[in-house]
Coordinates of C-alpha atoms (C1' of nucleotides) in Angstrom, one line a residue:
Chain A
M1 CA 24.0 -75.2 19.4
A2 CA 23.5 -77.4 21.8
L3 CA 19.9 -78.3 23.6
S4 CA 20.6 -77.0 27.5
F5 CA 21.5 -74.0 25.5
F6 CA 16.9 -73.2 25.0
S7 CA 16.1 -74.7 28.7
Q8 CA 18.3 -71.3 29.2
C9 CA 16.6 -69.1 27.0
G10 CA 14.1 -67.4 27.5
F11 CA 10.7 -68.6 27.1
F12 CA 11.6 -71.5 25.4
S13 CA 12.9 -72.8 28.9
K14 CA 8.9 -74.2 28.8
I15 CA 9.6 -76.3 25.2
S16 CA 9.2 -80.0 25.6
P17 CA 11.7 -82.5 25.2
K18 CA 10.3 -83.7 21.4
N19 CA 9.5 -80.5 20.4
L20 CA 13.2 -78.7 21.7
E21 CA 14.2 -82.0 19.0
I22 CA 12.9 -80.2 17.1
M23 CA 13.8 -76.9 17.2
S24 CA 17.3 -77.3 17.0
S25 CA 17.2 -78.5 14.0
L26 CA 15.0 -75.1 12.7
V27 CA 17.3 -72.7 14.1
K28 CA 20.4 -71.6 12.6
Q29 CA 23.0 -69.5 14.8
H30 CA 24.4 -65.9 13.4
F31 CA 27.4 -64.5 14.5
Y32 CA 27.2 -60.0 13.3
K33 CA 29.6 -57.6 14.6
K34 CA 28.4 -53.7 15.6
G35 CA 26.7 -52.1 12.2
T36 CA 25.5 -54.8 10.5
L37 CA 22.6 -55.0 8.1
I38 CA 20.3 -57.9 10.0
L39 CA 16.4 -57.8 8.7
N40 CA 15.5 -55.4 5.5
Y41 CA 12.0 -54.9 5.7
E42 CA 11.9 -58.1 3.8
Q43 CA 13.1 -60.4 5.6
S44 CA 11.5 -58.8 8.7
S45 CA 8.6 -60.0 8.2
T46 CA 8.8 -64.2 8.0
T47 CA 12.0 -64.2 10.3
F48 CA 12.0 -65.0 14.3
L49 CA 15.0 -63.1 15.8
Y50 CA 16.2 -64.2 19.1
L51 CA 19.3 -61.9 20.4
I52 CA 21.4 -63.9 22.5
K53 CA 23.5 -61.4 23.5
G54 CA 24.9 -57.8 21.8
W55 CA 22.0 -55.0 20.9
V56 CA 20.0 -54.3 17.6
K57 CA 17.9 -51.2 16.9
L58 CA 14.8 -51.7 15.2
F59 CA 14.2 -49.2 12.7
K60 CA 11.5 -47.6 9.8
E61 CA 12.0 -45.3 7.7
S62 CA 9.2 -42.8 7.2
S63 CA 7.7 -41.8 4.4
D64 CA 9.8 -38.6 4.7
G65 CA 12.5 -40.0 4.7
K66 CA 13.2 -40.0 8.7
E67 CA 14.3 -43.3 10.9
V68 CA 11.9 -43.7 13.6
I69 CA 13.4 -46.3 16.1
V70 CA 10.6 -49.1 17.2
D71 CA 12.4 -50.9 19.9
I72 CA 16.2 -51.4 21.4
L73 CA 16.4 -55.3 22.0
N74 CA 19.1 -56.8 23.6
N75 CA 19.7 -60.1 25.4
D76 CA 17.0 -62.9 25.2
H77 CA 14.5 -59.8 23.6
Y78 CA 13.4 -61.2 20.4
C79 CA 11.5 -60.1 17.4
G80 CA 8.7 -61.3 14.6
E81 CA 6.6 -63.0 16.9
Q82 CA 3.2 -59.9 15.3
F83 CA 3.7 -61.9 12.0
F84 CA 2.4 -65.1 13.1
F85 CA -1.4 -63.9 12.2
K86 CA -0.5 -61.5 9.4
K87 CA -0.8 -62.1 5.7
E88 CA 1.1 -60.5 3.1
H89 CA -0.4 -57.1 2.7
E90 CA -0.8 -56.7 6.2
N91 CA 3.2 -56.7 6.8
D92 CA 4.6 -53.8 8.4
P93 CA 7.7 -55.0 8.6
Y94 CA 10.7 -53.4 10.2
K95 CA 14.8 -53.4 9.6
A96 CA 17.5 -55.0 12.2
Q97 CA 20.8 -53.3 12.9
S98 CA 23.3 -55.0 14.9
I99 CA 24.7 -51.6 17.4
S100 CA 27.0 -53.0 18.8
D101 CA 28.6 -56.8 18.6
V102 CA 25.8 -59.6 18.4
E103 CA 24.8 -63.1 18.5
V104 CA 21.9 -64.4 17.6
F105 CA 20.3 -67.4 16.1
T106 CA 17.1 -66.7 13.5
M107 CA 14.1 -69.5 12.3
S108 CA 11.2 -69.2 10.0
I109 CA 8.0 -67.7 11.9
S110 CA 6.1 -70.8 9.9
S111 CA 7.4 -73.2 11.8
L112 CA 7.8 -71.5 14.8
Y113 CA 4.5 -70.7 15.1
Q114 CA 3.7 -74.9 14.4
L115 CA 6.1 -75.4 17.5
I116 CA 3.9 -73.4 19.1
S117 CA 0.7 -74.2 17.9
S118 CA 1.9 -78.1 19.6
D119 CA 3.2 -77.0 22.8
S120 CA 0.8 -75.5 25.2
H121 CA 3.4 -75.0 27.8
L122 CA 5.7 -73.0 25.3
S123 CA 3.0 -71.1 24.1
A124 CA 2.0 -70.0 27.8
S125 CA 5.5 -69.0 28.0
L126 CA 5.4 -67.1 25.1
L127 CA 1.7 -65.7 26.1
Q128 CA 2.7 -64.4 29.2
D129 CA 6.2 -62.7 27.5
I130 CA 3.9 -60.9 25.4
L131 CA 2.0 -59.4 27.6
R132 CA 4.9 -58.3 29.5
K133 CA 6.1 -56.6 26.6
Q134 CA 2.5 -55.2 25.7
Q135 CA 2.4 -53.9 29.3
H136 CA 5.8 -52.5 28.2
L137 CA 3.9 -50.2 25.6
N138 CA 1.2 -49.0 27.3
M139 CA 3.6 -47.3 30.3
E140 CA 5.7 -46.0 27.3
V141 CA 2.5 -44.4 25.6
E142 CA 1.7 -42.9 29.7
H143 CA 5.2 -41.1 30.0
L144 CA 5.3 -40.2 26.3
S145 CA 2.5 -37.7 27.6
I146 CA 2.8 -37.2 31.3
Q147 CA 6.9 -37.0 31.6
N148 CA 9.2 -34.2 30.1
S149 CA 12.4 -35.1 28.4
A150 CA 14.7 -35.4 31.8
Q151 CA 12.0 -37.4 33.0
R152 CA 12.3 -39.6 30.0
I153 CA 15.9 -39.9 30.6
G154 CA 16.1 -40.5 33.6
C155 CA 13.6 -43.5 34.0
F156 CA 15.6 -45.0 31.7
I157 CA 18.5 -45.0 34.3
L158 CA 17.0 -46.0 36.8
R159 CA 15.0 -48.5 34.8
L160 CA 18.6 -49.6 34.1
S161 CA 20.1 -49.2 37.5
A162 CA 17.7 -51.9 38.7
L163 CA 19.4 -54.5 37.1
Q164 CA 22.1 -53.8 40.4
D165 CA 21.3 -53.4 43.8
E166 CA 22.5 -50.7 45.5
E167 CA 22.9 -46.7 46.5
K168 CA 25.9 -45.2 44.0
I169 CA 25.8 -47.0 40.1
T170 CA 28.3 -46.6 38.2
F171 CA 27.7 -47.8 33.7
R172 CA 28.4 -47.4 30.8
L173 CA 25.6 -46.2 28.3
P174 CA 25.2 -49.2 26.1
F175 CA 24.9 -47.2 23.0
D176 CA 25.2 -43.8 21.5
K177 CA 23.9 -40.8 23.1
G178 CA 22.2 -40.2 19.8
L179 CA 20.3 -43.4 19.4
L180 CA 19.4 -43.2 22.8
A181 CA 17.5 -39.5 22.1
S182 CA 15.4 -41.2 19.2
R183 CA 14.5 -43.7 21.3
L184 CA 13.0 -41.7 24.2
S185 CA 11.3 -39.9 21.4
M186 CA 13.6 -37.1 21.2
C187 CA 15.9 -35.4 18.6
P188 CA 20.4 -34.9 20.1
E189 CA 19.7 -32.0 21.1
T190 CA 17.0 -31.9 23.3
F191 CA 18.6 -34.9 25.5
S192 CA 22.0 -32.3 25.7
R193 CA 20.5 -30.2 27.1
A194 CA 17.8 -32.4 29.2
F195 CA 20.5 -34.5 30.9
N196 CA 21.8 -31.2 32.2
T197 CA 19.1 -30.2 34.0
L198 CA 18.7 -34.1 35.1
T199 CA 22.4 -33.3 36.8
K200 CA 21.2 -30.2 38.5
E201 CA 17.6 -31.3 39.7
C202 CA 19.9 -34.6 41.0
E203 CA 22.4 -36.5 42.4
I204 CA 23.5 -38.1 38.3
T205 CA 26.7 -37.4 36.3
M206 CA 27.7 -38.0 33.5
D207 CA 31.7 -38.8 32.0
G208 CA 31.5 -39.4 28.5
N209 CA 29.6 -42.6 28.1
V210 CA 29.9 -43.4 31.7
I211 CA 26.9 -42.7 33.9
H212 CA 27.3 -41.9 38.2
V213 CA 24.1 -42.1 40.1
N214 CA 24.7 -41.1 43.3
N215 CA 21.9 -41.5 44.9
V216 CA 19.0 -43.5 43.3
N217 CA 15.9 -42.4 45.2
S218 CA 16.9 -37.9 44.8
V219 CA 16.8 -39.6 40.9
A220 CA 13.8 -41.0 41.2
R221 CA 12.0 -38.5 43.2
Y222 CA 12.9 -36.2 39.8
V223 CA 11.6 -38.7 37.8
C224 CA 8.9 -40.1 38.8
E225 CA 6.7 -37.1 40.0
H226 CA 3.9 -38.1 37.4
C227 CA 3.8 -41.3 37.7
T228 CA 0.8 -43.6 37.8
K229 CA 3.5 -46.5 39.3
V230 CA 5.4 -45.8 42.6
F231 CA 9.0 -46.6 42.1
P232 CA 11.1 -48.8 42.5
C233 CA 8.9 -50.2 39.2
K234 CA 10.5 -53.2 37.9
E235 CA 10.3 -53.2 34.8
S236 CA 12.5 -55.0 32.0
I237 CA 15.0 -52.3 30.3
N238 CA 13.4 -51.9 27.2
Chain B
M1 CA -25.9 -66.3 28.3
A2 CA -27.3 -67.6 25.7
L3 CA -24.1 -70.2 24.1
S4 CA -24.6 -69.1 20.6
F5 CA -23.8 -65.8 21.5
F6 CA -19.9 -66.7 22.1
S7 CA -19.4 -68.3 18.8
Q8 CA -19.9 -65.2 17.4
C9 CA -17.9 -62.6 20.2
G10 CA -14.6 -62.4 19.5
F11 CA -12.2 -64.6 20.4
F12 CA -13.9 -66.5 21.5
S13 CA -16.1 -67.9 18.3
K14 CA -12.9 -70.4 18.6
I15 CA -14.1 -71.8 22.3
S16 CA -14.4 -75.5 21.8
P17 CA -18.2 -76.7 22.6
K18 CA -17.0 -78.3 25.9
N19 CA -15.2 -75.2 27.1
L20 CA -18.2 -73.1 25.5
E21 CA -21.0 -74.9 27.7
I22 CA -18.2 -74.1 31.0
M23 CA -18.0 -70.3 30.1
S24 CA -20.5 -70.0 29.7
S25 CA -21.2 -71.5 33.9
L26 CA -18.9 -68.6 34.2
V27 CA -19.5 -65.1 33.1
K28 CA -22.2 -62.8 34.2
Q29 CA -23.8 -60.3 32.2
H30 CA -24.3 -56.8 33.9
F31 CA -25.7 -53.7 31.7
Y32 CA -24.8 -50.6 32.9
K33 CA -26.2 -46.6 32.3
K34 CA -23.4 -44.0 31.4
G35 CA -20.9 -43.0 34.1
T36 CA -21.0 -46.0 36.4
L37 CA -17.5 -47.3 38.0
I38 CA -17.3 -50.9 36.4
L39 CA -14.2 -51.6 38.5
N40 CA -12.0 -50.0 40.7
Y41 CA -8.4 -50.8 41.1
E42 CA -9.2 -54.1 42.7
Q43 CA -11.4 -55.5 40.8
S44 CA -9.7 -54.6 37.8
S45 CA -6.9 -57.1 39.1
T46 CA -8.4 -60.2 39.3
T47 CA -11.9 -60.1 36.7
F48 CA -11.7 -60.2 32.5
L49 CA -14.2 -57.8 31.1
Y50 CA -15.3 -58.7 27.6
L51 CA -17.1 -55.2 26.3
I52 CA -20.9 -56.1 24.1
K53 CA -22.0 -53.0 23.1
G54 CA -20.9 -49.0 24.3
W55 CA -17.4 -47.6 24.7
V56 CA -16.1 -47.7 28.2
K57 CA -13.1 -45.8 29.1
L58 CA -9.8 -47.6 31.3
F59 CA -7.7 -45.0 33.6
K60 CA -5.2 -44.3 36.2
E61 CA -4.6 -41.6 38.4
S62 CA -0.9 -40.3 37.7
S63 CA 0.1 -39.8 41.5
D64 CA 0.0 -35.3 41.6
G65 CA -4.1 -36.4 41.3
K66 CA -4.6 -36.3 37.2
E67 CA -6.5 -38.6 35.8
V68 CA -4.8 -40.5 32.5
I69 CA -6.7 -42.9 29.8
V70 CA -5.4 -45.9 29.1
D71 CA -7.5 -47.0 26.5
I72 CA -10.9 -46.5 25.2
L73 CA -12.6 -49.6 24.8
N74 CA -15.9 -50.3 21.7
N75 CA -17.4 -52.3 20.6
D76 CA -16.0 -56.7 21.6
H77 CA -12.9 -55.2 23.0
Y78 CA -12.2 -57.0 26.6
C79 CA -9.2 -56.3 29.9
G80 CA -7.8 -58.4 32.5
E81 CA -5.7 -60.4 30.6
Q82 CA -2.9 -58.7 31.5
F83 CA -2.7 -60.4 35.0
F84 CA -3.6 -63.9 33.9
F85 CA 0.5 -64.0 35.2
K86 CA 0.7 -61.5 37.4
K87 CA 1.7 -61.4 40.9
E88 CA -0.7 -59.9 43.5
H89 CA 2.3 -57.4 44.3
E90 CA 2.9 -56.9 40.3
N91 CA 0.1 -56.1 39.4
D92 CA -1.0 -52.2 37.2
P93 CA -4.6 -52.0 37.9
Y94 CA -6.9 -49.4 36.7
K95 CA -10.1 -47.9 37.1
A96 CA -13.5 -48.7 34.2
Q97 CA -16.3 -46.0 33.9
S98 CA -18.8 -46.4 31.0
I99 CA -19.3 -43.9 29.0
S100 CA -22.3 -44.5 27.7
D101 CA -25.0 -47.0 28.1
V102 CA -23.5 -50.5 28.0
E103 CA -23.9 -53.3 27.4
V104 CA -20.4 -56.4 29.2
F105 CA -20.0 -60.1 30.8
T106 CA -17.8 -60.3 32.8
M107 CA -15.2 -63.5 34.8
S108 CA -12.4 -64.1 36.8
I109 CA -9.3 -64.0 35.1
S110 CA -8.0 -67.1 36.4
S111 CA -11.5 -69.1 35.6
L112 CA -11.0 -67.8 31.9
Y113 CA -6.6 -68.2 32.6
Q114 CA -8.6 -71.8 32.9
L115 CA -10.0 -71.8 29.8
I116 CA -7.2 -71.1 28.1
S117 CA -4.8 -72.5 28.8
S118 CA -7.5 -76.1 27.9
D119 CA -7.9 -74.8 25.2
S120 CA -5.5 -74.9 22.5
H121 CA -8.0 -73.0 19.5
L122 CA -9.3 -70.5 21.7
S123 CA -5.6 -69.5 23.2
A124 CA -4.1 -69.1 19.6
S125 CA -7.1 -67.1 19.1
L126 CA -6.5 -64.8 21.9
L127 CA -1.9 -65.1 20.4
Q128 CA -3.8 -63.4 17.5
D129 CA -6.0 -60.5 19.0
I130 CA -3.1 -59.6 21.8
L131 CA -0.6 -59.2 18.9
R132 CA -2.6 -57.0 17.3
K133 CA -3.5 -54.9 20.7
Q134 CA 0.1 -55.2 20.3
Q135 CA 0.8 -54.2 17.2
H136 CA -1.7 -50.9 17.8
L137 CA -0.1 -50.0 20.8
N138 CA 3.4 -49.4 18.7
M139 CA 1.8 -47.1 16.3
E140 CA 0.2 -45.3 18.9
V141 CA 4.1 -44.8 20.1
E142 CA 5.3 -43.7 16.6
H143 CA 1.9 -41.7 16.7
L144 CA 3.4 -40.1 19.9
S145 CA 7.2 -39.4 18.8
I146 CA 5.7 -38.0 15.3
Q147 CA 1.9 -36.5 15.0
N148 CA 1.7 -33.2 15.8
S149 CA -2.1 -32.7 18.0
A150 CA -3.0 -32.0 14.4
Q151 CA -2.3 -35.0 12.6
R152 CA -3.7 -37.0 16.0
I153 CA -6.7 -36.0 15.3
G154 CA -7.1 -36.6 11.7
C155 CA -5.8 -39.9 12.2
F156 CA -8.9 -41.1 14.5
I157 CA -11.2 -40.0 12.4
L158 CA -10.0 -41.3 9.7
R159 CA -9.7 -44.2 10.7
L160 CA -13.2 -43.8 13.0
S161 CA -13.9 -43.7 9.1
A162 CA -11.8 -46.2 8.1
L163 CA -15.2 -48.5 8.7
Q164 CA -17.0 -47.7 6.2
D165 CA -15.9 -47.1 2.2
E166 CA -17.1 -43.7 0.7
E167 CA -15.5 -40.7 -0.3
K168 CA -17.9 -38.2 2.1
I169 CA -19.0 -39.4 5.6
T170 CA -20.7 -37.8 8.1
F171 CA -20.8 -39.5 11.6
R172 CA -20.8 -38.4 15.3
L173 CA -17.8 -38.5 17.8
P174 CA -18.7 -41.3 20.1
F175 CA -17.2 -39.4 23.5
D176 CA -17.0 -35.7 24.3
K177 CA -14.4 -34.1 22.7
G178 CA -12.7 -33.7 26.3
L179 CA -11.9 -37.1 26.8
L180 CA -10.8 -37.6 23.2
A181 CA -7.8 -35.1 23.6
S182 CA -7.6 -36.7 26.8
R183 CA -7.2 -40.1 24.5
L184 CA -5.0 -38.8 22.1
S185 CA -2.7 -37.0 25.0
M186 CA -3.6 -33.6 24.3
C187 CA -5.6 -30.3 26.6
P188 CA -8.7 -29.6 25.2
E189 CA -8.1 -26.4 24.7
T190 CA -5.5 -28.3 22.3
F191 CA -8.0 -30.3 20.7
S192 CA -10.3 -27.5 20.2
R193 CA -7.3 -25.2 18.1
A194 CA -5.6 -28.1 16.4
F195 CA -9.2 -29.2 15.1
N196 CA -8.9 -25.7 13.3
T197 CA -5.8 -25.9 11.8
L198 CA -7.6 -29.7 10.1
T199 CA -10.4 -27.8 8.6
K200 CA -7.9 -25.6 7.4
E201 CA -5.3 -28.2 5.7
C202 CA -7.9 -30.6 4.2
E203 CA -12.0 -31.0 4.1
I204 CA -13.3 -32.0 7.3
T205 CA -15.4 -29.7 9.6
M206 CA -16.9 -30.5 12.4
D207 CA -20.5 -28.9 14.1
G208 CA -21.2 -30.3 17.8
N209 CA -20.1 -33.7 17.8
V210 CA -21.1 -34.4 13.7
I211 CA -17.5 -34.9 11.9
H212 CA -18.1 -34.0 8.4
V213 CA -15.1 -35.4 6.2
N214 CA -15.8 -34.0 2.3
N215 CA -12.7 -35.7 1.5
V216 CA -11.4 -38.6 2.8
N217 CA -8.2 -38.2 0.7
S218 CA -7.3 -34.4 1.7
V219 CA -7.5 -35.7 4.9
A220 CA -4.6 -38.4 5.0
R221 CA -3.1 -36.2 2.6
Y222 CA -2.2 -34.0 5.5
V223 CA -2.2 -36.7 8.5
C224 CA -0.1 -39.0 7.1
E225 CA 2.5 -37.1 5.5
H226 CA 5.1 -38.1 8.6
C227 CA 3.9 -42.1 9.1
T228 CA 6.0 -45.1 8.1
K229 CA 2.5 -46.6 7.1
V230 CA 0.5 -45.8 3.7
F231 CA -2.9 -44.7 4.3
P232 CA -5.9 -46.9 4.2
C233 CA -4.0 -48.2 7.0
K234 CA -6.6 -50.6 8.2
E235 CA -6.0 -50.1 11.8
S236 CA -9.0 -50.6 14.2
I237 CA -10.5 -48.4 16.3
N238 CA -8.4 -47.9 19.3
Chain C
dC1 C1' -34.2 -17.9 35.6
dG2 C1' -29.7 -19.5 37.5
dA3 C1' -26.7 -23.4 37.9
dA4 C1' -23.1 -26.4 35.5
dG5 C1' -21.1 -29.0 32.4
dA6 C1' -18.5 -28.9 27.4
dG7 C1' -16.5 -25.7 24.3
dT8 C1' -14.6 -21.8 22.2
dT9 C1' -10.6 -17.9 22.3
dG10 C1' -7.3 -14.9 23.8
dA11 C1' -2.7 -14.2 26.0
dG12 C1' 1.7 -15.2 28.1
dA13 C1' 4.5 -19.0 29.6
dC14 C1' 7.4 -23.1 28.4
dA15 C1' 9.6 -27.1 26.2
dA16 C1' 11.0 -28.9 22.5
dA17 C1' 12.4 -28.7 17.0
dT18 C1' 15.6 -26.8 14.6
dC19 C1' 19.2 -24.3 13.0
dA20 C1' 24.2 -22.9 13.1
dA21 C1' 28.4 -23.2 14.8
dG22 C1' 31.6 -24.5 17.5
dG23 C1' 33.9 -28.2 20.5
dT24 C1' 36.1 -32.9 21.0
dG25 C1' 37.7 -37.7 20.4
dC26 C1' 39.4 -41.2 17.1
dG27 C1' 41.0 -43.9 13.5
dT28 C1' 43.5 -43.0 9.3
dG29 C1' 46.9 -41.9 6.1
dG30 C1' 50.8 -39.2 5.0
Chain D
dC1 C1' 54.1 -38.3 15.2
dC2 C1' 51.5 -35.6 13.1
dA3 C1' 47.1 -33.9 10.1
dC4 C1' 42.9 -34.5 8.7
dG5 C1' 38.1 -35.7 8.4
dC6 C1' 34.5 -38.0 10.5
dA7 C1' 31.2 -38.8 13.2
dC8 C1' 29.7 -37.3 17.9
dC9 C1' 28.0 -34.5 21.0
dT10 C1' 27.7 -29.4 22.8
dT11 C1' 25.9 -24.8 23.5
dG12 C1' 23.5 -21.1 21.4
dA13 C1' 19.6 -18.6 19.3
dT14 C1' 15.5 -18.6 17.3
dT15 C1' 11.0 -20.4 15.8
dT16 C1' 6.8 -23.5 15.9
dG17 C1' 3.8 -26.5 19.6
dT18 C1' 1.5 -27.0 23.5
dC19 C1' 0.3 -26.1 28.0
dT20 C1' -2.0 -23.0 31.6
dC21 C1' -5.0 -19.8 33.2
dA22 C1' -8.9 -16.8 32.6
dA23 C1' -12.4 -15.4 30.4
dC24 C1' -16.5 -16.6 27.5
dT25 C1' -20.2 -18.3 25.0
dC26 C1' -23.5 -22.4 24.6
dT27 C1' -26.9 -25.9 25.6
dT28 C1' -28.9 -28.5 28.8
dC29 C1' -31.7 -28.4 33.0
dG30 C1' -33.5 -28.9 37.1

DNA sequence: CGAAGAGTTGAGACAAATCAAGGTGCGTGG
DNA sequence: CCACGCACCTTGATTTGTCTCAACTCTTCG
């Protein structure tokens, strides 16, 4: 891969020139079609996966066979950093599957860890990223206890909308509704009904996979009612 | 504070001798009685708080005035690391209140960050700690979507029990039931009823604040039914 | 003794999951 | 081109889980 690529690549942009060289010899670039299993349980615990473009779902199966969504990754998200310090038997692995056509690069966790260890700017940049992720997880926990289903959907849409800076927004859902429901910890039926109440409560409609937000503030008024933050809360999408 | 203290103190045990000197001049030790407000919103975003001994609750107030528990800290837990990179206006602050008599030390976030930046062993050790925290948050999210109230209580008790290595265990709840209910995202009434079902479903009873677990495995059977992990799952208490 | 705080219990309301039945859009094979 | 199957989504009926409100008990502490 081109060295110049990494210089725009999330936390890697802080990598030292020397390590940049080393790194480019360690990574492998891959292209996968929608629906491909990218990592199985075993691979996940030794592989650092960086998503250049597309959408990837991370998931596990619970002991009674249901799929549990761990996370949904988008451009410049990554996974695997939690295994830096893990011994084999402590692992809590997952599977990764593409839910769109995707472009990724991978490298082994251990070699990334060596890079990090020898590059204090890189490690600071990673730390910053991880703390942001942690903030997001804190928000998720909070929302699961104070928001109802319709509000969780609305909040997700607001965060997608935040990428644009308009009053009226139209965009396509990045993946199917069943998966989004699952990501937001509700069943598909609840998702469908909750979206109806969202339409009733504020100026937002859905046509197939296309969302029309006619007034962002009306959505925020309904969604952020019980939240400890104030909209616009500038969180990342996931 | 004694230099030797930090050498046994969570991730600080990896601090270099030189930084250890510097650090000991930066920290302030405090003792607070149960019920003291240790940090207000403003202080929280500039203060690193390390809990040497006792229990501290971190909380916020939502826009409709309800208290939302962010975390409950115990020996060797800390808070404030999320502000390393935060600009003033991005802050998502909280309050900290002691829920037992406590012993803590504090230092400013910025001076801790300088220490971290100049000490790669220390920063690696911090990173490890933070990744553990992140794992725990992931687990919390997962549990909120797949466990019912009784299972969440049971899971909390199992994690407290994991500190001991016996079949039959008796211990005292470290803080009152209302707070625990809130920490587990349920109301006090639900906590009370859910504990009754727990007693019915497995060999566990409660007498005041004292929990008797007569058979750890019977609890695990009920609690871990839908989980993606296998008991004993060796998570930290909080 | 009385007041306050913590915990429990019951009744009713409400939210979400489950179960069951249809609808819609789409690609494939005839 | 149509017909079929299939995946995705929606809707309705029912059940389950949790919250809310209110009443009551128990303990503690002045």
